[in-house]
mmCIF file of C-alpha atoms and ligand atoms in Angstrom:
data_model
loop_
_atom_site.group_PDB
_atom_site.id
_atom_site.type_symbol
_atom_site.label_atom_id
_atom_site.label_comp_id
_atom_site.label_asym_id
_atom_site.label_seq_id
_atom_site.Cartn_x
_atom_site.Cartn_y
_atom_site.Cartn_z
ATOM 1 C CA MET A 1 0.088 -0.800 0.181
ATOM 2 C CA ILE A 2 1.029 3.215 -1.561
ATOM 3 C CA LEU A 3 0.859 5.940 1.896
ATOM 4 C CA ARG A 4 3.267 8.819 0.625
ATOM 5 C CA LYS A 5 4.057 9.700 -3.269
ATOM 6 C CA LEU A 6 8.009 8.005 -3.740
ATOM 7 C CA LYS A 7 10.225 10.277 -6.678
ATOM 8 C CA GLY A 8 11.548 7.663 -8.680
ATOM 9 C CA GLY A 9 14.073 4.979 -7.259
ATOM 10 C CA ASP A 10 12.942 6.114 -3.777
ATOM 11 C CA VAL A 11 12.209 2.526 -1.783
ATOM 12 C CA MET A 12 9.747 2.860 1.018
ATOM 13 C CA LYS A 13 9.989 0.145 4.046
ATOM 14 C CA SER A 14 6.981 -1.281 5.920
ATOM 15 C CA LEU A 15 6.384 -4.150 8.042
ATOM 16 C CA SER A 16 3.095 -6.142 7.693
ATOM 17 C CA ILE A 17 2.351 -8.072 10.322
ATOM 18 C CA HIS A 18 -0.596 -11.147 9.543
ATOM 19 C CA LEU A 19 -2.814 -11.075 13.077
ATOM 20 C CA THR A 20 -4.536 -13.768 12.933
ATOM 21 C CA ASP A 21 -6.740 -16.260 10.324
ATOM 22 C CA GLN A 22 -9.565 -15.662 12.639
ATOM 23 C CA CYS A 23 -12.380 -14.074 11.099
ATOM 24 C CA ASN A 24 -15.906 -11.917 11.982
ATOM 25 C CA ASN A 25 -16.547 -12.947 7.660
ATOM 26 C CA SER A 26 -16.272 -15.546 5.732
ATOM 27 C CA CYS A 27 -15.417 -15.082 2.568
ATOM 28 C CA LYS A 28 -16.293 -17.264 -0.846
ATOM 29 C CA PHE A 29 -12.643 -16.410 -1.749
ATOM 30 C CA CYS A 30 -10.451 -15.714 1.276
ATOM 31 C CA VAL A 31 -7.647 -15.853 -0.183
ATOM 32 C CA VAL A 32 -6.839 -16.770 3.957
ATOM 33 C CA ASP A 33 -8.929 -19.296 4.479
ATOM 34 C CA SER A 34 -10.363 -17.010 7.697
ATOM 35 C CA HIS A 35 -11.889 -19.101 9.689
ATOM 36 C CA GLN A 36 -14.833 -18.349 12.168
ATOM 37 C CA GLY A 37 -14.019 -21.614 15.232
ATOM 38 C CA LYS A 38 -12.789 -21.228 18.203
ATOM 39 C CA PRO A 39 -10.685 -18.083 19.339
ATOM 40 C CA GLU A 40 -7.104 -18.910 18.815
ATOM 41 C CA ARG A 41 -4.067 -17.063 21.194
ATOM 42 C CA VAL A 42 -2.867 -14.745 19.289
ATOM 43 C CA ALA A 43 0.821 -15.447 19.248
ATOM 44 C CA ARG A 44 1.482 -12.308 21.357
ATOM 45 C CA ASN A 45 5.280 -12.131 21.867
ATOM 46 C CA ILE A 46 6.552 -13.503 18.678
ATOM 47 C CA ILE A 47 4.741 -9.900 17.656
ATOM 48 C CA PHE A 48 6.222 -8.109 20.061
ATOM 49 C CA LYS A 49 9.730 -9.741 19.612
ATOM 50 C CA PHE A 50 8.759 -9.467 15.466
ATOM 51 C CA LEU A 51 7.759 -5.250 16.613
ATOM 52 C CA GLU A 52 11.142 -4.882 19.151
ATOM 53 C CA SER A 53 13.296 -6.429 16.805
ATOM 54 C CA ASN A 54 12.469 -4.065 13.817
ATOM 55 C CA ALA A 55 12.207 -0.671 15.637
ATOM 56 C CA GLY A 56 13.687 2.285 14.709
ATOM 57 C CA LYS A 57 15.368 0.602 11.784
ATOM 58 C CA GLY A 58 13.687 2.920 8.524
ATOM 59 C CA TYR A 59 10.216 0.592 9.094
ATOM 60 C CA GLU A 60 7.838 3.972 7.824
ATOM 61 C CA SER A 61 4.455 1.317 8.012
ATOM 62 C CA VAL A 62 3.231 -0.891 9.427
ATOM 63 C CA ASN A 63 0.322 -3.049 7.304
ATOM 64 C CA ILE A 64 -2.028 -5.094 9.953
ATOM 65 C CA HIS A 65 -3.997 -7.822 8.656
ATOM 66 C CA GLY A 66 -5.398 -11.317 8.505
ATOM 67 C CA GLY A 67 -8.009 -13.038 8.989
ATOM 68 C CA GLU A 68 -10.035 -9.297 10.222
ATOM 69 C CA SER A 69 -7.990 -7.806 12.901
ATOM 70 C CA THR A 70 -10.195 -5.888 14.419
ATOM 71 C CA ILE A 71 -11.918 -9.299 16.219
ATOM 72 C CA VAL A 72 -8.092 -10.721 17.731
ATOM 73 C CA PRO A 73 -8.304 -9.392 21.260
ATOM 74 C CA GLU A 74 -5.612 -7.921 21.785
ATOM 75 C CA PHE A 75 -5.251 -5.051 19.659
ATOM 76 C CA PHE A 76 -5.976 -2.177 20.654
ATOM 77 C CA GLU A 77 -2.760 -3.291 23.203
ATOM 78 C CA ILE A 78 -0.813 -4.505 19.374
ATOM 79 C CA LEU A 79 -1.432 -1.118 18.211
ATOM 80 C CA ASP A 80 -0.388 0.900 21.461
ATOM 81 C CA LYS A 81 2.839 -0.872 21.412
ATOM 82 C CA ILE A 82 3.156 -0.022 17.481
ATOM 83 C CA LYS A 83 3.052 3.782 18.631
ATOM 84 C CA GLU A 84 5.092 2.964 21.748
ATOM 85 C CA LEU A 85 7.225 1.604 19.282
ATOM 86 C CA GLY A 86 7.961 5.260 17.301
ATOM 87 C CA TYR A 87 6.897 3.051 13.958
ATOM 88 C CA PRO A 88 5.285 6.199 12.364
ATOM 89 C CA THR A 89 2.108 5.151 10.971
ATOM 90 C CA VAL A 90 0.142 1.986 10.450
ATOM 91 C CA SER A 91 -2.082 0.899 7.791
ATOM 92 C CA LEU A 92 -5.165 -1.138 8.271
ATOM 93 C CA GLN A 93 -6.559 -4.167 6.019
ATOM 94 C CA THR A 94 -10.192 -4.679 7.621
ATOM 95 C CA ASN A 95 -14.011 -5.133 5.865
ATOM 96 C CA ALA A 96 -14.803 -2.636 8.653
ATOM 97 C CA ARG A 97 -17.946 -3.991 10.470
ATOM 98 C CA LYS A 98 -16.301 -3.398 14.071
ATOM 99 C CA LEU A 99 -15.570 0.027 12.557
ATOM 100 C CA SER A 100 -19.418 0.776 12.572
ATOM 101 C CA ASP A 101 -19.620 1.294 16.604
ATOM 102 C CA MET A 102 -18.637 4.785 16.553
ATOM 103 C CA ASP A 103 -16.621 4.353 20.073
ATOM 104 C CA PHE A 104 -14.221 1.154 18.442
ATOM 105 C CA ALA A 105 -12.746 3.351 15.042
ATOM 106 C CA LYS A 106 -12.502 6.660 17.384
ATOM 107 C CA GLU A 107 -9.981 3.777 19.326
ATOM 108 C CA VAL A 108 -8.391 2.723 16.179
ATOM 109 C CA ALA A 109 -8.089 6.578 14.969
ATOM 110 C CA SER A 110 -6.145 7.571 18.041
ATOM 111 C CA ARG A 111 -3.898 4.921 17.917
ATOM 112 C CA ASN A 112 -1.637 6.316 14.541
ATOM 113 C CA VAL A 113 -4.134 4.065 11.858
ATOM 114 C CA ASP A 114 -3.247 6.310 9.611
ATOM 115 C CA LEU A 115 -4.663 4.253 6.226
ATOM 116 C CA PHE A 116 -7.947 1.904 6.320
ATOM 117 C CA ILE A 117 -8.043 -0.715 3.194
ATOM 118 C CA VAL A 118 -11.336 -2.280 3.340
ATOM 119 C CA SER A 119 -12.795 -4.349 1.090
ATOM 120 C CA VAL A 120 -15.983 -3.653 -0.564
ATOM 121 C CA HIS A 121 -17.055 -6.947 -3.069
ATOM 122 C CA GLY A 122 -20.671 -5.208 -3.673
ATOM 123 C CA LYS A 123 -22.683 -3.369 -4.895
ATOM 124 C CA ASP A 124 -25.343 -3.462 -2.910
ATOM 125 C CA ALA A 125 -26.760 -5.563 0.790
ATOM 126 C CA GLU A 126 -27.710 -8.430 -1.705
ATOM 127 C CA MET A 127 -24.169 -9.031 -3.027
ATOM 128 C CA HIS A 128 -21.951 -7.820 -0.713
ATOM 129 C CA ASP A 129 -23.278 -10.297 1.893
ATOM 130 C CA TYR A 130 -23.585 -13.105 -0.583
ATOM 131 C CA CYS A 131 -19.345 -12.641 -1.400
ATOM 132 C CA THR A 132 -19.025 -12.887 2.440
ATOM 133 C CA SER A 133 -21.476 -14.818 3.946
ATOM 134 C CA ILE A 134 -22.428 -12.852 6.927
ATOM 135 C CA GLN A 135 -25.347 -11.467 6.979
ATOM 136 C CA GLY A 136 -24.951 -7.334 7.385
ATOM 137 C CA SER A 137 -22.011 -6.771 7.148
ATOM 138 C CA PHE A 138 -21.904 -4.836 3.831
ATOM 139 C CA ASP A 139 -23.937 -2.667 5.836
ATOM 140 C CA GLU A 140 -21.554 -2.084 8.580
ATOM 141 C CA ALA A 141 -18.795 -1.700 6.074
ATOM 142 C CA ILE A 142 -20.537 1.143 5.020
ATOM 143 C CA GLN A 143 -21.122 3.007 8.021
ATOM 144 C CA GLY A 144 -17.521 2.048 9.322
ATOM 145 C CA ILE A 145 -16.471 3.663 6.136
ATOM 146 C CA LYS A 146 -18.670 6.755 7.155
ATOM 147 C CA ASN A 147 -17.409 6.960 10.139
ATOM 148 C CA VAL A 148 -13.207 7.009 9.592
ATOM 149 C CA LYS A 149 -14.108 8.852 6.726
ATOM 150 C CA SER A 150 -15.300 11.099 9.298
ATOM 151 C CA LEU A 151 -12.664 11.163 12.046
ATOM 152 C CA GLY A 152 -10.647 12.289 9.114
ATOM 153 C CA LYS A 153 -8.902 9.006 7.219
ATOM 154 C CA LYS A 154 -7.341 7.752 4.627
ATOM 155 C CA VAL A 155 -9.281 4.853 2.948
ATOM 156 C CA ARG A 156 -8.531 3.090 0.308
ATOM 157 C CA THR A 157 -10.946 0.378 -0.977
ATOM 158 C CA ASN A 158 -10.403 -2.886 -2.744
ATOM 159 C CA THR A 159 -12.990 -5.225 -4.074
ATOM 160 C CA VAL A 160 -11.918 -8.909 -5.029
ATOM 161 C CA VAL A 161 -13.701 -8.937 -8.632
ATOM 162 C CA CYS A 162 -15.765 -12.374 -8.697
ATOM 163 C CA LYS A 163 -18.272 -14.152 -11.034
ATOM 164 C CA GLN A 164 -20.525 -12.607 -8.901
ATOM 165 C CA ASN A 165 -19.430 -8.481 -8.684
ATOM 166 C CA TYR A 166 -17.968 -7.699 -12.624
ATOM 167 C CA ASN A 167 -20.632 -7.221 -14.008
ATOM 168 C CA TYR A 168 -21.204 -3.877 -11.628
ATOM 169 C CA LEU A 169 -17.372 -2.687 -11.256
ATOM 170 C CA VAL A 170 -19.127 0.798 -12.233
ATOM 171 C CA ASP A 171 -21.827 0.104 -9.445
ATOM 172 C CA ILE A 172 -19.523 -0.393 -6.607
ATOM 173 C CA ILE A 173 -16.963 1.733 -7.467
ATOM 174 C CA ASP A 174 -19.654 5.010 -7.223
ATOM 175 C CA LEU A 175 -21.074 4.033 -4.104
ATOM 176 C CA VAL A 176 -17.473 4.475 -2.854
ATOM 177 C CA MET A 177 -16.208 7.130 -4.221
ATOM 178 C CA ASP A 178 -19.655 8.603 -3.019
ATOM 179 C CA LEU A 179 -18.584 7.984 0.462
ATOM 180 C CA GLY A 180 -15.650 10.419 0.056
ATOM 181 C CA VAL A 181 -12.957 7.455 -0.092
ATOM 182 C CA ASP A 182 -9.231 8.504 -1.474
ATOM 183 C CA HIS A 183 -8.538 5.243 -2.899
ATOM 184 C CA VAL A 184 -9.529 2.771 -4.982
ATOM 185 C CA ASN A 185 -8.588 -1.013 -5.833
ATOM 186 C CA ILE A 186 -9.278 -3.636 -7.316
ATOM 187 C CA SER A 187 -7.708 -7.071 -7.019
ATOM 188 C CA ALA A 188 -8.261 -10.408 -9.848
ATOM 189 C CA ILE A 189 -9.027 -13.151 -7.093
ATOM 190 C CA HIS A 190 -5.584 -14.818 -6.079
ATOM 191 C CA PRO A 191 -7.437 -18.361 -6.253
ATOM 192 C CA ALA A 192 -5.377 -19.672 -2.510
ATOM 193 C CA GLY A 193 -7.238 -20.917 0.570
ATOM 194 C CA LYS A 194 -10.898 -21.071 0.018
ATOM 195 C CA ALA A 195 -10.944 -19.099 -3.300
ATOM 196 C CA PHE A 196 -9.296 -22.713 -4.483
ATOM 197 C CA LYS A 197 -11.911 -24.829 -3.188
ATOM 198 C CA ASN A 198 -14.234 -22.834 -4.699
ATOM 199 C CA PHE A 199 -13.106 -21.951 -8.521
ATOM 200 C CA HIS A 200 -15.629 -22.311 -10.578
ATOM 201 C CA GLU A 201 -18.327 -20.933 -7.836
ATOM 202 C CA VAL A 202 -16.064 -17.220 -7.827
ATOM 203 C CA THR A 203 -13.733 -17.262 -10.154
ATOM 204 C CA PRO A 204 -14.446 -15.621 -13.402
ATOM 205 C CA ARG A 205 -11.601 -16.070 -16.366
ATOM 206 C CA LEU A 206 -9.432 -12.395 -16.772
ATOM 207 C CA THR A 207 -10.113 -12.508 -20.091
ATOM 208 C CA GLU A 208 -14.177 -11.535 -19.213
ATOM 209 C CA ILE A 209 -13.837 -8.818 -16.702
ATOM 210 C CA VAL A 210 -10.817 -7.276 -18.380
ATOM 211 C CA PRO A 211 -13.420 -4.690 -19.800
ATOM 212 C CA ALA A 212 -16.074 -4.410 -16.759
ATOM 213 C CA VAL A 213 -12.296 -3.179 -14.896
ATOM 214 C CA LYS A 214 -11.554 -1.318 -17.334
ATOM 215 C CA ASN A 215 -14.865 1.237 -17.593
ATOM 216 C CA ALA A 216 -14.637 0.813 -13.796
ATOM 217 C CA VAL A 217 -11.313 2.115 -14.119
ATOM 218 C CA ASP A 218 -12.455 4.934 -17.181
ATOM 219 C CA ARG A 219 -15.130 5.874 -14.136
ATOM 220 C CA VAL A 220 -12.831 6.632 -10.741
ATOM 221 C CA VAL A 221 -10.352 8.662 -12.830
ATOM 222 C CA SER A 222 -13.076 10.299 -14.083
ATOM 223 C CA ARG A 223 -13.845 11.113 -10.474
ATOM 224 C CA GLY A 224 -10.342 12.033 -9.637
ATOM 225 C CA VAL A 225 -9.594 9.659 -7.190
ATOM 226 C CA VAL A 226 -6.806 7.327 -7.380
ATOM 227 C CA VAL A 227 -7.007 4.544 -8.715
ATOM 228 C CA THR A 228 -4.928 1.227 -9.277
ATOM 229 C CA LEU A 229 -5.016 -3.092 -10.318
ATOM 230 C CA GLU A 230 -4.044 -5.538 -8.498
ATOM 231 C CA GLY A 231 -3.035 -9.098 -8.882
ATOM 232 C CA PHE A 232 -3.627 -9.146 -12.887
ATOM 233 C CA PRO A 233 -0.914 -9.954 -15.680
ATOM 234 C CA ALA A 234 0.162 -7.596 -17.581
ATOM 235 C CA CYS A 235 -0.458 -9.314 -20.888
ATOM 236 C CA VAL A 236 -4.570 -9.032 -19.903
ATOM 237 C CA LEU A 237 -4.973 -6.035 -19.283
ATOM 238 C CA ARG A 238 -2.753 -4.241 -21.916
ATOM 239 C CA ASP A 239 -2.463 -0.589 -21.976
ATOM 240 C CA TYR A 240 -4.023 -0.350 -18.179
ATOM 241 C CA ALA A 241 -1.227 -2.001 -17.271
ATOM 242 C CA LYS A 242 0.081 1.140 -16.281
ATOM 243 C CA TYR A 243 -2.446 0.966 -14.112
ATOM 244 C CA MET A 244 -1.005 -2.167 -11.827
ATOM 245 C CA ILE A 245 -0.082 -0.943 -7.598
ATOM 246 C CA ASN A 246 3.554 -1.024 -8.246
ATOM 247 C CA TRP A 247 5.156 -2.312 -5.489
ATOM 248 C CA ASP A 248 8.562 -1.803 -6.588
ATOM 249 C CA GLU A 249 7.670 1.221 -4.918
ATOM 250 C CA ILE A 250 8.038 -0.854 -1.872
ATOM 251 C CA HIS A 251 9.469 -3.176 0.510
ATOM 252 C CA PHE A 252 7.902 -5.388 3.306
ATOM 253 C CA LYS A 253 8.963 -7.141 5.677
ATOM 254 C CA LEU A 254 5.863 -10.254 6.690
ATOM 255 C CA LEU A 255 4.751 -11.738 10.430
ATOM 256 C CA PHE A 256 3.132 -14.612 9.114
ATOM 257 C CA HIS A 257 2.436 -17.339 11.719
ATOM 258 C CA LYS A 258 5.882 -17.892 13.375
ATOM 259 C CA ILE A 259 7.308 -16.953 9.663
ATOM 260 C CA ILE A 260 8.963 -13.923 9.466
ATOM 261 C CA LEU A 261 9.724 -13.728 5.269
ATOM 262 C CA LYS A 262 11.722 -11.221 4.427
ATOM 263 C CA ASP A 263 10.666 -9.620 0.880
ATOM 264 C CA TYR A 264 7.194 -10.177 1.220
ATOM 265 C CA ASN A 265 7.005 -9.075 -3.169
ATOM 266 C CA GLU A 266 9.777 -11.117 -3.840
ATOM 267 C CA TYR A 267 8.059 -14.402 -2.416
ATOM 268 C CA MET A 268 4.244 -13.527 -3.741
ATOM 269 C CA GLU A 269 6.075 -12.906 -7.247
ATOM 270 C CA ASN A 270 8.298 -16.527 -6.852
ATOM 271 C CA GLU A 271 6.435 -18.763 -4.948
ATOM 272 C CA THR A 272 2.650 -17.518 -6.320
ATOM 273 C CA ARG A 273 2.942 -17.050 -9.325
ATOM 274 C CA LYS A 274 4.549 -18.429 -13.175
ATOM 275 C CA GLN A 275 5.508 -16.872 -16.432
ATOM 276 C CA GLY A 276 5.255 -19.374 -19.597
ATOM 277 C CA ALA A 277 5.661 -19.741 -23.124
ATOM 278 C CA PRO A 278 3.951 -16.330 -23.860
ATOM 279 C CA CYS A 279 5.975 -14.433 -20.992
ATOM 280 C CA GLN A 280 9.023 -15.035 -22.697
ATOM 281 C CA GLU A 281 8.713 -12.456 -25.440
ATOM 282 C CA CYS A 282 6.537 -10.180 -23.627
ATOM 283 C CA VAL A 283 8.123 -7.066 -22.862
ATOM 284 C CA ARG A 284 6.968 -7.032 -19.358
ATOM 285 C CA LYS A 285 8.743 -9.976 -18.622
ATOM 286 C CA ASN A 286 10.894 -8.416 -15.918
ATOM 287 C CA LYS A 287 7.481 -6.216 -14.112
ATOM 288 C CA CYS A 288 5.108 -8.387 -13.948
ATOM 289 C CA GLY A 289 5.293 -11.684 -11.661
ATOM 290 C CA GLY A 290 2.477 -14.086 -13.808
ATOM 291 C CA VAL A 291 0.071 -15.379 -13.969
ATOM 292 C CA TYR A 292 -1.390 -16.857 -10.239
ATOM 293 C CA LYS A 293 -0.365 -20.910 -10.267
ATOM 294 C CA GLU A 294 -3.890 -22.301 -9.708
ATOM 295 C CA TYR A 295 -5.227 -20.085 -11.779
ATOM 296 C CA LEU A 296 -3.703 -21.911 -13.849
ATOM 297 C CA HIS A 297 -3.645 -24.928 -12.930
ATOM 298 C CA TYR A 298 -7.646 -24.379 -13.923
ATOM 299 C CA TYR A 299 -8.200 -22.235 -16.955
ATOM 300 C CA GLY A 300 -4.332 -22.819 -18.477
ATOM 301 C CA TRP A 301 -2.518 -20.363 -21.434
ATOM 302 C CA SER A 302 -4.234 -20.334 -24.083
ATOM 303 C CA GLU A 303 -5.999 -16.270 -22.104
ATOM 304 C CA PHE A 304 -2.419 -14.782 -22.387
ATOM 305 C CA SER A 305 -0.040 -13.389 -25.787
ATOM 306 C CA PRO A 306 2.753 -11.307 -25.229
ATOM 307 C CA LEU A 307 2.836 -7.096 -24.627
ATOM 308 C CA THR A 308 4.349 -5.823 -27.736
ATOM 309 C CA GLU A 309 6.436 -2.708 -27.494
ATOM 310 C CA ALA A 310 4.517 -0.498 -29.854
ATOM 311 C CA GLU A 311 1.569 -1.226 -27.263
ATOM 312 C CA LEU A 312 3.427 0.358 -24.178
ATOM 313 C CA ILE A 313 3.699 3.768 -25.245
ATOM 314 C CA GLY A 314 2.926 5.650 -22.493
ATOM 315 C CA ASN A 315 2.185 2.865 -20.811
ATOM 316 C CA LYS A 316 5.110 2.492 -18.866
HETATM 317 C C1 SAM B 1 -7.744 -11.877 3.227
HETATM 318 S S1 SAM B 1 -7.754 -10.087 3.876
HETATM 319 C C2 SAM B 1 -7.879 -9.643 5.165
HETATM 320 C C3 SAM B 1 -8.924 -8.020 6.036
HETATM 321 C C4 SAM B 1 -9.687 -8.281 5.606
HETATM 322 N N1 SAM B 1 -10.229 -9.337 6.513
HETATM 323 C C5 SAM B 1 -10.190 -8.367 4.628
HETATM 324 O O1 SAM B 1 -11.208 -8.490 4.190
HETATM 325 O O2 SAM B 1 -10.123 -7.273 4.465
HETATM 326 C C6 SAM B 1 -7.188 -8.748 3.467
HETATM 327 C C7 SAM B 1 -6.835 -8.255 2.026
HETATM 328 O O3 SAM B 1 -6.798 -9.303 0.499
HETATM 329 C C8 SAM B 1 -8.316 -9.072 -0.396
HETATM 330 N N2 SAM B 1 -8.803 -10.596 -0.719
HETATM 331 C C9 SAM B 1 -9.384 -11.183 0.015
HETATM 332 N N3 SAM B 1 -9.303 -12.603 -0.530
HETATM 333 C C10 SAM B 1 -8.594 -11.823 -1.910
HETATM 334 C C11 SAM B 1 -8.675 -13.524 -2.790
HETATM 335 N N4 SAM B 1 -8.291 -14.535 -3.345
HETATM 336 N N5 SAM B 1 -7.967 -12.654 -3.869
HETATM 337 C C12 SAM B 1 -7.157 -11.245 -3.611
HETATM 338 N N6 SAM B 1 -6.990 -10.763 -3.250
HETATM 339 C C13 SAM B 1 -8.039 -11.316 -1.719
HETATM 340 C C14 SAM B 1 -9.474 -8.697 0.993
HETATM 341 O O4 SAM B 1 -10.008 -8.139 -0.330
HETATM 342 C C15 SAM B 1 -8.384 -7.375 1.931
HETATM 343 O O5 SAM B 1 -8.407 -6.683 0.785
HETATM 344 S S1 SF4 B 2 -11.436 -11.598 2.746
HETATM 345 FE FE1 SF4 B 2 -11.199 -10.761 4.909
HETATM 346 S S2 SF4 B 2 -13.064 -10.431 5.971
HETATM 347 FE FE2 SF4 B 2 -13.376 -11.950 3.700
HETATM 348 S S3 SF4 B 2 -13.092 -14.071 5.337
HETATM 349 FE FE3 SF4 B 2 -11.557 -13.370 4.632
HETATM 350 S S4 SF4 B 2 -9.777 -12.153 5.961
HETATM 351 FE FE4 SF4 B 2 -12.522 -12.457 6.848
#
């Protein structure tokens, strides 16, 4: 997540903490396969040690995610620790349900959380709640966004494009822009976790959704809001590849359960995606990690063809 504009060549260092596998939603395409089972103890000591050992080493932000971090009993204690250790900012990836309670939103906002990255997957309650499997989750997410915006915080929404919502992306985008969000991100499904289990129910073919994604991008641009795309191979976007989020500008060190990944971006590129024959001729070869492995497992390579130099003019 981009918290500030970087001058050419600058790399921002950020810590990233997967706080829990648990969630109060149960999204049909959840990459984590988050669950609602019995309460899981946060490895508090491991989290504190990770934060302490990296303090004062130039990390400009801490990115918190899960599962759903806001339901973790030690959530505030962890935010306090981050503040106490002098990390400048926190970004929180959340379904925003708990933020619908204004008292809770105020408590979070007072603890250096400057950017709220909120998932909105439907244009209305019916569509969003179908995706999350929780009735009422849409109304809470919308109220959560309103609350944190009223507290002067930045909101970036994330919409995962699935079979259920791709024809309504412009409506979703209009909805969140009417709430005054600062940045709209649109993600291709990473078909891991629950998304792999439910692959055919939720995962559309990339070429099928691209026209809708382009329309949605145009809509955001026309309203002067920042827009980024995530998880799409550059060749399916063609001239819209310039909207891909630039992970070269940010370096993440990730704590996931007991594992520390020193370079999360490298891990995502090398372990979750694959390049194939069409990639060899592609001018974006070195900038595009390729296609998610699980996507290829079911749909194969037929949709992909190399990007040419001519197509890249004005599309750096
Ligand atoms: C796993 S969620 C955890 C944070 C929080 N519970 C939420 O849903 O926003 C982290 C981010 O991944 C996105 N996400 C979930 N499943 C995904 C998938 N299969 N592919 C791509 N992004 C996904 C969510 O929309 C969210 O922005
Ligand atoms: S995507 Fe987020 S809200 Fe949905 S089940 Fe996964 S962790 Fe929970």
